[in-house]
Short mmCIF file of N, CA, C and O in Angstrom, two decimals:
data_model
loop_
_atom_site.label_atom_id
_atom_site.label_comp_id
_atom_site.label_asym_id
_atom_site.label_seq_id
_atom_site.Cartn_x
_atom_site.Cartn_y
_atom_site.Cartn_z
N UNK A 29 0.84 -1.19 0.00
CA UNK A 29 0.00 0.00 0.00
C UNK A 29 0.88 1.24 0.00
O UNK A 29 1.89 1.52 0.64
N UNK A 30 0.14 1.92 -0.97
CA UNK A 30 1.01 3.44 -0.85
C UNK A 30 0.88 4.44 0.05
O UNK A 30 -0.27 4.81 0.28
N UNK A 31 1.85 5.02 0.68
CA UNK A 31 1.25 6.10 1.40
C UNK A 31 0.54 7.32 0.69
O UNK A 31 0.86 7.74 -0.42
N UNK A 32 -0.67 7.94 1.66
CA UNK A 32 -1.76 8.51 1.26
C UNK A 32 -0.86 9.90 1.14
O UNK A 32 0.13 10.15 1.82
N UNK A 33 -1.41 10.66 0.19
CA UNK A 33 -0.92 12.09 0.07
C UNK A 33 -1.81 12.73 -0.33
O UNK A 33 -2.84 12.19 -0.75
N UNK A 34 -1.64 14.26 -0.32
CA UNK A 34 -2.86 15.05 -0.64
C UNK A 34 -3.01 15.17 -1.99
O UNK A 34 -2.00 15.65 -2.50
N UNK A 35 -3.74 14.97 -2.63
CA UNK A 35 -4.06 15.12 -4.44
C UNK A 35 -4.95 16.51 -4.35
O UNK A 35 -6.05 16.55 -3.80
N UNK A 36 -4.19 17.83 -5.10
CA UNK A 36 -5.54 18.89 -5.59
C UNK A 36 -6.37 18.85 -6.48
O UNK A 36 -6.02 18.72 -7.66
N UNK A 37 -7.60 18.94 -6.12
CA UNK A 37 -8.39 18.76 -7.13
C UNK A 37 -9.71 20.74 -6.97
O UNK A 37 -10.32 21.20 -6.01
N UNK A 38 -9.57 21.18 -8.29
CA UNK A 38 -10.00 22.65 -7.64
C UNK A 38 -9.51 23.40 -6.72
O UNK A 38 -8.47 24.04 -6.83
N UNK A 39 -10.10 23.38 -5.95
CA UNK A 39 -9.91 24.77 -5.02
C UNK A 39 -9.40 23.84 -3.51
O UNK A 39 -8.81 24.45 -2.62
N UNK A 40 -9.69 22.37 -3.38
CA UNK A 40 -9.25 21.42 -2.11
C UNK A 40 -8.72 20.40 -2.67
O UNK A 40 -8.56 20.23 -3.88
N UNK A 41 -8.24 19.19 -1.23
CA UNK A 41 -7.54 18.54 -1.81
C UNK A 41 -8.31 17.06 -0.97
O UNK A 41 -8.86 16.88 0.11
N UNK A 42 -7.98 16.24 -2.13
CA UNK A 42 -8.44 14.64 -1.81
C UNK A 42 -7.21 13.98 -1.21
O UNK A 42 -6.08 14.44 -1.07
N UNK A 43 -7.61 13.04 -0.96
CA UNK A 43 -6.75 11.78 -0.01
C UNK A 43 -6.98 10.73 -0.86
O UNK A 43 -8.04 10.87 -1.48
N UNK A 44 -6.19 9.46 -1.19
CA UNK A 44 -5.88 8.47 -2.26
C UNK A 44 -5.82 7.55 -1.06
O UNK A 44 -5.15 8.10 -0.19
N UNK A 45 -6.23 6.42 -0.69
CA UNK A 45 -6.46 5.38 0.34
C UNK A 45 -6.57 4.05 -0.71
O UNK A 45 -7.66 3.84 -1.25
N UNK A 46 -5.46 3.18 -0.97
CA UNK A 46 -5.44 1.69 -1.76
C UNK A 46 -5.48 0.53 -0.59
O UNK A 46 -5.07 0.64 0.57
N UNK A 47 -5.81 -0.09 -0.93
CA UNK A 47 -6.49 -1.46 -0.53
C UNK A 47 -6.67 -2.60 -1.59
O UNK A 47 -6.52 -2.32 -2.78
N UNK A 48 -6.88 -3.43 -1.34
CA UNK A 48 -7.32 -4.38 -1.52
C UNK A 48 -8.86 -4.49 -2.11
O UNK A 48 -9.39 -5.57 -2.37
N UNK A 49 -9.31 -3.55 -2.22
CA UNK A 49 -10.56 -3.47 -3.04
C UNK A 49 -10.49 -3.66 -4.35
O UNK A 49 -9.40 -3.73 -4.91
N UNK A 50 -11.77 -3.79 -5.10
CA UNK A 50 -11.77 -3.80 -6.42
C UNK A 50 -12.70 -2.35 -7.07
O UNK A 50 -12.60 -2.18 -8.28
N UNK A 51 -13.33 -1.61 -6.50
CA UNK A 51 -13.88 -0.78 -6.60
C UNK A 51 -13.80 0.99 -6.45
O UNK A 51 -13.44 1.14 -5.28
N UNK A 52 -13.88 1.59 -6.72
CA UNK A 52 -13.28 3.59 -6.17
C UNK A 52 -14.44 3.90 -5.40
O UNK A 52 -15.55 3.53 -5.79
N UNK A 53 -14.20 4.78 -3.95
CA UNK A 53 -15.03 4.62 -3.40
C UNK A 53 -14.98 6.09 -2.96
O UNK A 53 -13.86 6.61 -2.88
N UNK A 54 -15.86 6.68 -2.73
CA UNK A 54 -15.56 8.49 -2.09
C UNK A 54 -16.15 8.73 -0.86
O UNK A 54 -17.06 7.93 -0.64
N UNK A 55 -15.96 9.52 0.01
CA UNK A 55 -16.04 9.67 1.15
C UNK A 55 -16.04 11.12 2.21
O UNK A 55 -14.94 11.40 2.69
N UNK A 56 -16.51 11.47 2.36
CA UNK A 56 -16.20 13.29 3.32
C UNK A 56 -16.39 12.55 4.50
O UNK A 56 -17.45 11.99 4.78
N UNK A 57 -15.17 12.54 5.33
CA UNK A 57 -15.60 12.39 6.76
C UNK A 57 -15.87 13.47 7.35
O UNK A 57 -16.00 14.53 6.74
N UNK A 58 -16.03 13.29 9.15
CA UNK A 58 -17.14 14.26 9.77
C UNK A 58 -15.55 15.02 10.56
O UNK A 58 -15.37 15.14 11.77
N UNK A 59 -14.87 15.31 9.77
CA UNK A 59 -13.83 16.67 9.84
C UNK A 59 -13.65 17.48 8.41
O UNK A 59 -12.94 18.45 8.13
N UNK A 60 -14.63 16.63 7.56
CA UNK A 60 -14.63 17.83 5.92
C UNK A 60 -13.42 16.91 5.29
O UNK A 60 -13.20 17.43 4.20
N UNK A 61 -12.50 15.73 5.47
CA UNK A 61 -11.86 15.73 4.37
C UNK A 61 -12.06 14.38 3.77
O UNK A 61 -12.30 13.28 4.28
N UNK A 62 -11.88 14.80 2.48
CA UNK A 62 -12.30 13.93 1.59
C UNK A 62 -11.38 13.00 0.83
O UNK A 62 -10.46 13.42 0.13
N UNK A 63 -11.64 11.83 0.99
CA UNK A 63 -11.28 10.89 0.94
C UNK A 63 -11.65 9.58 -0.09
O UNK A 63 -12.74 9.03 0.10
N UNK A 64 -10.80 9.09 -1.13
CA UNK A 64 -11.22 8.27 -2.31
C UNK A 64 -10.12 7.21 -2.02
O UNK A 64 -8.91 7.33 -1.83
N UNK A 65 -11.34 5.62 -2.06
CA UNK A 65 -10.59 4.65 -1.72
C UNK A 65 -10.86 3.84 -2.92
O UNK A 65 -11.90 3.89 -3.56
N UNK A 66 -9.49 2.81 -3.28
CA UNK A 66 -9.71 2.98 -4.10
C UNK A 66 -8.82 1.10 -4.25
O UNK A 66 -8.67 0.47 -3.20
N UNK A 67 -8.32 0.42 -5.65
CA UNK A 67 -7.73 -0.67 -5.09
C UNK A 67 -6.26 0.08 -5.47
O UNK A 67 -6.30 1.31 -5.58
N UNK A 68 -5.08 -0.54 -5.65
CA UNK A 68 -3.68 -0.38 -5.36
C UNK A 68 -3.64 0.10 -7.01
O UNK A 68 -2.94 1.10 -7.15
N UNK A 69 -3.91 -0.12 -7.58
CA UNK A 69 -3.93 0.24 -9.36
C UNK A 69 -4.62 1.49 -9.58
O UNK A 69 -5.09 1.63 -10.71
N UNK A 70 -4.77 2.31 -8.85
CA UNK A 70 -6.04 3.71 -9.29
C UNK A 70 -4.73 4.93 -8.89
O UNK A 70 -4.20 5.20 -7.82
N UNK A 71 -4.59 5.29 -9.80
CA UNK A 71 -3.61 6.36 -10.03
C UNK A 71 -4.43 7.47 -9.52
O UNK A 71 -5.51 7.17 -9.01
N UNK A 72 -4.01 8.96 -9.57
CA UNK A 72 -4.12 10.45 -8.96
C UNK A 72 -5.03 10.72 -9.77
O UNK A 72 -6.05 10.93 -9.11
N UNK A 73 -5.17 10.79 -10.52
CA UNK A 73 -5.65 11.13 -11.49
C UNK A 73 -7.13 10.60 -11.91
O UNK A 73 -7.90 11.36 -12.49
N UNK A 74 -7.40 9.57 -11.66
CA UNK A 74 -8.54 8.83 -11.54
C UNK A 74 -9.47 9.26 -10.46
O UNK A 74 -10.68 9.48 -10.53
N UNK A 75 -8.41 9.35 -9.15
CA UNK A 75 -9.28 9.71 -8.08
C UNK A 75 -9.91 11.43 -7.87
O UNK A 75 -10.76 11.89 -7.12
N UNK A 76 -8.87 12.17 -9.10
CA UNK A 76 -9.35 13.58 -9.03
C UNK A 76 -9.98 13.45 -10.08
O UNK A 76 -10.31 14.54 -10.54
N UNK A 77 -10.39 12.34 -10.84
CA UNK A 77 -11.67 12.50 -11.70
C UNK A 77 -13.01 12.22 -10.87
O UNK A 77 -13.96 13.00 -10.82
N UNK A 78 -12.93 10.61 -10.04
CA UNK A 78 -14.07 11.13 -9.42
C UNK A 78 -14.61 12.05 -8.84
O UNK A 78 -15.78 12.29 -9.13
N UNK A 79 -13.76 13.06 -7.57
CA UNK A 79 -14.12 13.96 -6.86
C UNK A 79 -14.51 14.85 -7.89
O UNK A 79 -15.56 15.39 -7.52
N UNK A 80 -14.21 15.21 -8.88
CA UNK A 80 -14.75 16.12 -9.61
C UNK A 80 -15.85 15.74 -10.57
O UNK A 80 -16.19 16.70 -11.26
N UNK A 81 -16.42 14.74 -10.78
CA UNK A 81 -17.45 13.46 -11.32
C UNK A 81 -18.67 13.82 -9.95
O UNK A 81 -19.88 14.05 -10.00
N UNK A 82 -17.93 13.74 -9.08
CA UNK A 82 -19.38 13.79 -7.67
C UNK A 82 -19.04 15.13 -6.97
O UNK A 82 -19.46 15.13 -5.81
N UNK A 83 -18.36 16.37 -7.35
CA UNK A 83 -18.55 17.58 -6.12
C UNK A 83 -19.40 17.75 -6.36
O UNK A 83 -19.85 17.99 -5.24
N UNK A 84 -20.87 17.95 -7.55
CA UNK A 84 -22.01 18.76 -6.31
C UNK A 84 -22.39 17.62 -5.20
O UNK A 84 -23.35 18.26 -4.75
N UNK A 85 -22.39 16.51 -4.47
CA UNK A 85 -22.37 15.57 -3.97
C UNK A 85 -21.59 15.61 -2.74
O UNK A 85 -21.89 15.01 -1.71
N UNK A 86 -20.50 16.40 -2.90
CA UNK A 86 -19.30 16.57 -2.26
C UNK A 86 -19.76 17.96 -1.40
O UNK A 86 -19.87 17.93 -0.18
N UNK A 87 -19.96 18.96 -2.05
CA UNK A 87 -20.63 20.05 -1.56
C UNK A 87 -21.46 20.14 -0.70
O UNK A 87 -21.28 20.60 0.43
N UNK A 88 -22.66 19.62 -1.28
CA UNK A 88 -23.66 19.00 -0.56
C UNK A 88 -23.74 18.37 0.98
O UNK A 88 -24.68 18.58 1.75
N UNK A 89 -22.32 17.36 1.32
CA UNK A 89 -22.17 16.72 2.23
C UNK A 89 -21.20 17.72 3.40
O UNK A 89 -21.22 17.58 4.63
N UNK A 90 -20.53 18.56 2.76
CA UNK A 90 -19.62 19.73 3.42
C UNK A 90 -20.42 20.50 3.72
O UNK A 90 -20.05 20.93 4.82
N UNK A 91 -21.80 21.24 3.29
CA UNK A 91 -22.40 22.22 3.76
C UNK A 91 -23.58 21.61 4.66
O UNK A 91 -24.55 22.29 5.02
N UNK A 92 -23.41 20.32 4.96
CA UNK A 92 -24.62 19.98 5.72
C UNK A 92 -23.73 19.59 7.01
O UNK A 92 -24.17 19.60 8.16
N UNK A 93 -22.54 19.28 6.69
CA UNK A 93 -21.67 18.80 7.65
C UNK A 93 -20.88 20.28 8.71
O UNK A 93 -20.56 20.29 9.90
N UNK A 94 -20.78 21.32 7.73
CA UNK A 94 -20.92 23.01 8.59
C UNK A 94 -21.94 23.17 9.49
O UNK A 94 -21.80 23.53 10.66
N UNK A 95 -23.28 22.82 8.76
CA UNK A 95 -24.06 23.53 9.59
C UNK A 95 -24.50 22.64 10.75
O UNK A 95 -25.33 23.23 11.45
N UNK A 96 -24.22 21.37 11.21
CA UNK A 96 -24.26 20.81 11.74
C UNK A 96 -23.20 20.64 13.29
O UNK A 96 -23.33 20.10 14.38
N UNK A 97 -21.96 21.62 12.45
CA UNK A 97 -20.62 21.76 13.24
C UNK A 97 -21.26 22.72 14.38
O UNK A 97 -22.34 23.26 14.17
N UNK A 98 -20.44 22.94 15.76
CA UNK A 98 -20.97 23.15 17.05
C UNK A 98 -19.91 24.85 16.66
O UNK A 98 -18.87 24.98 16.01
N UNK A 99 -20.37 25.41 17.04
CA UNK A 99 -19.88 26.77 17.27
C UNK A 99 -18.44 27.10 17.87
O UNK A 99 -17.57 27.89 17.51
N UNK A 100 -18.53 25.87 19.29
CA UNK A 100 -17.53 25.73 19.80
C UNK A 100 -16.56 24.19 19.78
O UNK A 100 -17.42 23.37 20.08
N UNK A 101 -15.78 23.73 19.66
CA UNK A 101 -15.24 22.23 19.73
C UNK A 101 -15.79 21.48 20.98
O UNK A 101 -16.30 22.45 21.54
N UNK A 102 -15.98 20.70 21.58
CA UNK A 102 -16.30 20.02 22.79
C UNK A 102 -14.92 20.08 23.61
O UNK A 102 -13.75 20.01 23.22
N UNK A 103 -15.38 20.21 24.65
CA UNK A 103 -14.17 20.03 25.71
C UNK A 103 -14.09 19.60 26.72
O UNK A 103 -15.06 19.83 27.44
N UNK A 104 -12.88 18.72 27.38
CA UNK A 104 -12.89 17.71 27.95
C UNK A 104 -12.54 18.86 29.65
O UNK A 104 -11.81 19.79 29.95
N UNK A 105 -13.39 18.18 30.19
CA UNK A 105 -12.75 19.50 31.88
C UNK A 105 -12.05 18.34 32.65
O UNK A 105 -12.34 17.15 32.77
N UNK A 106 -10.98 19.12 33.15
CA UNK A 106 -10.09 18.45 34.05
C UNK A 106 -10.15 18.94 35.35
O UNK A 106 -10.53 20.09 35.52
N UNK A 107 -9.76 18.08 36.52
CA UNK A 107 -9.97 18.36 37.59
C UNK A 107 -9.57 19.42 38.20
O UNK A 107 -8.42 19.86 38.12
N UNK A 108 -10.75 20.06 39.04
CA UNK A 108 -10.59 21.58 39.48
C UNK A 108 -10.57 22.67 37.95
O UNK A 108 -9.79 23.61 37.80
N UNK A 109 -11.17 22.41 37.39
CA UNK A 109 -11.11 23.28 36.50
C UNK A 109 -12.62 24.06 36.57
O UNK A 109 -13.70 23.52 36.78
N UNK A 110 -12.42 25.16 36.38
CA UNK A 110 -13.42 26.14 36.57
C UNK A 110 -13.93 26.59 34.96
O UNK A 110 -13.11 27.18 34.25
N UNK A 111 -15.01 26.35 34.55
CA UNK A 111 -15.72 26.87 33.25
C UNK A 111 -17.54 27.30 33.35
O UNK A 111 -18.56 26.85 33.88
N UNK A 112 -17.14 28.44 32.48
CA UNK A 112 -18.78 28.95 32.69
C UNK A 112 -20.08 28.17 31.80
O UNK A 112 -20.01 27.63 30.69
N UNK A 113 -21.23 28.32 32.68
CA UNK A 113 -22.26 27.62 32.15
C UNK A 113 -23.20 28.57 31.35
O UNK A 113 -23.40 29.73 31.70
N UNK A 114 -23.65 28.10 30.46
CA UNK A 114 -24.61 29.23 30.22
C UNK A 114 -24.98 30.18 29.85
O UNK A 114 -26.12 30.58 29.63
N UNK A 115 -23.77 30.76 29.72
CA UNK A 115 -23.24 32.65 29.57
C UNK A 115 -23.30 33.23 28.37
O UNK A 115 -22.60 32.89 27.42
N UNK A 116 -24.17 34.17 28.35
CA UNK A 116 -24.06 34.98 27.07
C UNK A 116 -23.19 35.77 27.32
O UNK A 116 -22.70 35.96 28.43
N UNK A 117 -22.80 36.59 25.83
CA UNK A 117 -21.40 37.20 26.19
C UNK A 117 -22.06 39.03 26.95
O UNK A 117 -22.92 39.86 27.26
N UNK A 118 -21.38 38.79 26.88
CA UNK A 118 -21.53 40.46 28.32
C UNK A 118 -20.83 41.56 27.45
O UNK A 118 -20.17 41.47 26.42
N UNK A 119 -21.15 42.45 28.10
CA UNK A 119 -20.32 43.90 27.88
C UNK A 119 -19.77 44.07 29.00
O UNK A 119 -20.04 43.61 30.11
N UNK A 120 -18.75 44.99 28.55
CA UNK A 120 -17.76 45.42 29.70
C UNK A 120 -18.87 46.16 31.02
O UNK A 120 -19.87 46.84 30.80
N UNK A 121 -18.39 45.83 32.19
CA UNK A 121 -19.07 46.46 33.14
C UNK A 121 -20.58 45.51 33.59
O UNK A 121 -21.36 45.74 34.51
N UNK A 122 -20.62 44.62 32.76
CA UNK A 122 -21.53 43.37 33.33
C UNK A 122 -21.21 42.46 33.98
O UNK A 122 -20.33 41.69 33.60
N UNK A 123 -22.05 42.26 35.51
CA UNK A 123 -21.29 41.09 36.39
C UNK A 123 -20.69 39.86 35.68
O UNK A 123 -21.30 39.69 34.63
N UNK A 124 -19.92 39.12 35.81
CA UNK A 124 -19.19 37.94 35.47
C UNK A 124 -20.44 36.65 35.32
O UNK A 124 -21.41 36.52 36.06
N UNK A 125 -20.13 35.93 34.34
CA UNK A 125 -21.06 34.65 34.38
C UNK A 125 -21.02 33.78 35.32
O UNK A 125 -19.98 34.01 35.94
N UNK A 126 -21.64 32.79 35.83
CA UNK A 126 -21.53 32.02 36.87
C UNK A 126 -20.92 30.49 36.80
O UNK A 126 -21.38 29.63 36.04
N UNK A 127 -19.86 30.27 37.68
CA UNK A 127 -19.00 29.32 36.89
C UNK A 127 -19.03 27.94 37.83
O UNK A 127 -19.55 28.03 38.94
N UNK A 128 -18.63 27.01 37.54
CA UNK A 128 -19.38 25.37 38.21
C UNK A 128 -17.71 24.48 38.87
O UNK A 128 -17.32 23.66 38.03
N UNK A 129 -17.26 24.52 39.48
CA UNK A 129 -16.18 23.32 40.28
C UNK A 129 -16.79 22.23 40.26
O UNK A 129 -17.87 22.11 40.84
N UNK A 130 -16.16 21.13 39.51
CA UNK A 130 -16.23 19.83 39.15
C UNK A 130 -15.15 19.21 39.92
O UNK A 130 -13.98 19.56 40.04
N UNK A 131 -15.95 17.98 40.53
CA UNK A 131 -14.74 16.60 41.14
C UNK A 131 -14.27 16.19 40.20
O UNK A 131 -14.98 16.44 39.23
N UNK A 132 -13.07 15.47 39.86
CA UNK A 132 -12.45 14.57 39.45
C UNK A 132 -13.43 13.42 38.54
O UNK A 132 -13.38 13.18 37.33
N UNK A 133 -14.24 12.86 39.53
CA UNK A 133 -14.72 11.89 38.68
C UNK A 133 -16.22 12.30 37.83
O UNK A 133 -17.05 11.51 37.38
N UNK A 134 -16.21 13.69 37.79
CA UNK A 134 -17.50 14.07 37.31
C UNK A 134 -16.94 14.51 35.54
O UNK A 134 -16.09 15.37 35.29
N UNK A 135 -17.79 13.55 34.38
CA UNK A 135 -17.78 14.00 33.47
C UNK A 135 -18.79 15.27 32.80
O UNK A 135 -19.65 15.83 33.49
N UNK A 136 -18.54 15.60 31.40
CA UNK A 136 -19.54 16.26 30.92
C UNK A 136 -21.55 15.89 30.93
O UNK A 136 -22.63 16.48 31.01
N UNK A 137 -20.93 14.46 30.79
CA UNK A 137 -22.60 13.36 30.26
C UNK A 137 -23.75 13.73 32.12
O UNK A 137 -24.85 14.18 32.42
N UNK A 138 -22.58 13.17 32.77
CA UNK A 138 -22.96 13.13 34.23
C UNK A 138 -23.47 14.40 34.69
O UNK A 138 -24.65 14.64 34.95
N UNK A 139 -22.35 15.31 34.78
CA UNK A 139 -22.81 16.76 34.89
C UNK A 139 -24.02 17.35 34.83
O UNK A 139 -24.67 18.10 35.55
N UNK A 140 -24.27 16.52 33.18
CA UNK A 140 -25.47 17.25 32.07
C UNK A 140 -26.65 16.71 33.11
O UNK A 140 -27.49 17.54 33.46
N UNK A 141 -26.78 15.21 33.66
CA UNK A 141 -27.21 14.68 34.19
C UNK A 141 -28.06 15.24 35.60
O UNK A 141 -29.27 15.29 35.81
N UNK A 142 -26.93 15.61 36.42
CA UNK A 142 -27.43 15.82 37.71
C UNK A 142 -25.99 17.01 37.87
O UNK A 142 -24.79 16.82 37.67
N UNK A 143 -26.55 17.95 38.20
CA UNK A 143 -25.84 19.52 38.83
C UNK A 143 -25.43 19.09 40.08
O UNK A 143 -24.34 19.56 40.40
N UNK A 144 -26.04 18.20 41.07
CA UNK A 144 -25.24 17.84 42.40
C UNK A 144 -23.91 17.72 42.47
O UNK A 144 -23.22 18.04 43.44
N UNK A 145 -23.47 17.19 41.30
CA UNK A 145 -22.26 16.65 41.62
C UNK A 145 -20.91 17.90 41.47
O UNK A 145 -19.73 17.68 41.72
N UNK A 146 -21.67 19.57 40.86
CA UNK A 146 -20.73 20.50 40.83
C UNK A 146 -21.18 21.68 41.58
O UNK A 146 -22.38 21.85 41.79
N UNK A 147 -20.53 22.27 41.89
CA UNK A 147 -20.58 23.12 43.41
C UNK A 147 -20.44 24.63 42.54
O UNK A 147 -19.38 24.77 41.92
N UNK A 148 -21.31 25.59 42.47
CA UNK A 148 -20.99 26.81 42.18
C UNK A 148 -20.20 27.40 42.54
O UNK A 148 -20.29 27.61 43.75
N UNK A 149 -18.83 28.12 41.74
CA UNK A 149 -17.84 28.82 42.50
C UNK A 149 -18.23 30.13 42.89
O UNK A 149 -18.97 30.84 42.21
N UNK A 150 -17.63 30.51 44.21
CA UNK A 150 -17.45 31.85 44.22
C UNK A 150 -16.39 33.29 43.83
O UNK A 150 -15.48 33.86 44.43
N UNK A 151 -16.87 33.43 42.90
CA UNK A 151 -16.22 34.93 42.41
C UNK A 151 -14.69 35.65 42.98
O UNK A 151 -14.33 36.74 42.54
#
């Protein structure tokens, strides 16, 4: 198997993935990049024919896959870490948002679950 490299095709770039298949196969994963698998015999060139054979397809799956994307990334809280709940953003001279102390063994899921388990900080 060859190692994968970026192929441009337009304005982005595809990924070339060989295997053991007999078939070309296309793909947008759920980080936007796109990906054509393909068997060990499918040259660059083939695979920037399909992507360009299926971008409105390709498009399609990137702009549903944006609007679906979270505003913010998810984030993992570590112990004693202090983060705000809730908070719209403020203007200067507006009290501070109200922020939550988490144990150790308290995740996000749990949290979401039951508020007992995090203690409101004080300011």
């Amino acid at each position: 198997m060859r190692p994968s490299e970026p192929i441009p095709v337009g304005g982005t770039t595809i990924t070339l993935k060989t295997s053991n298949r007999t078939t070309l196969d296309l793909d947008v994963t759920t980080t936007g990049k796109i990906v054509v698998r393909g068997p060990h015999s499918t040259t660059d060139s083939q695979a920037a024919d399909l992507a360009e054979r299926r971008r409105h397809w390709i498009y399609r799956k990137l702009t549903r896959l944006a609007a679906r994307a979270p505003l913010d990334p998810p984030r993992h809280i570590s112990t004693g870490e202090t983060f705000t709940v809730l908070a719209a953003r403020t203007s200067s001279g507006s009290p501070p948002a109200p922020t939550w102390n988490c144990p150790s063994s308290t995740t996000k899921a749990k949290e979401a679950a039951t508020r007992s388990t995090c203690s409101a900080a004080q300011p």
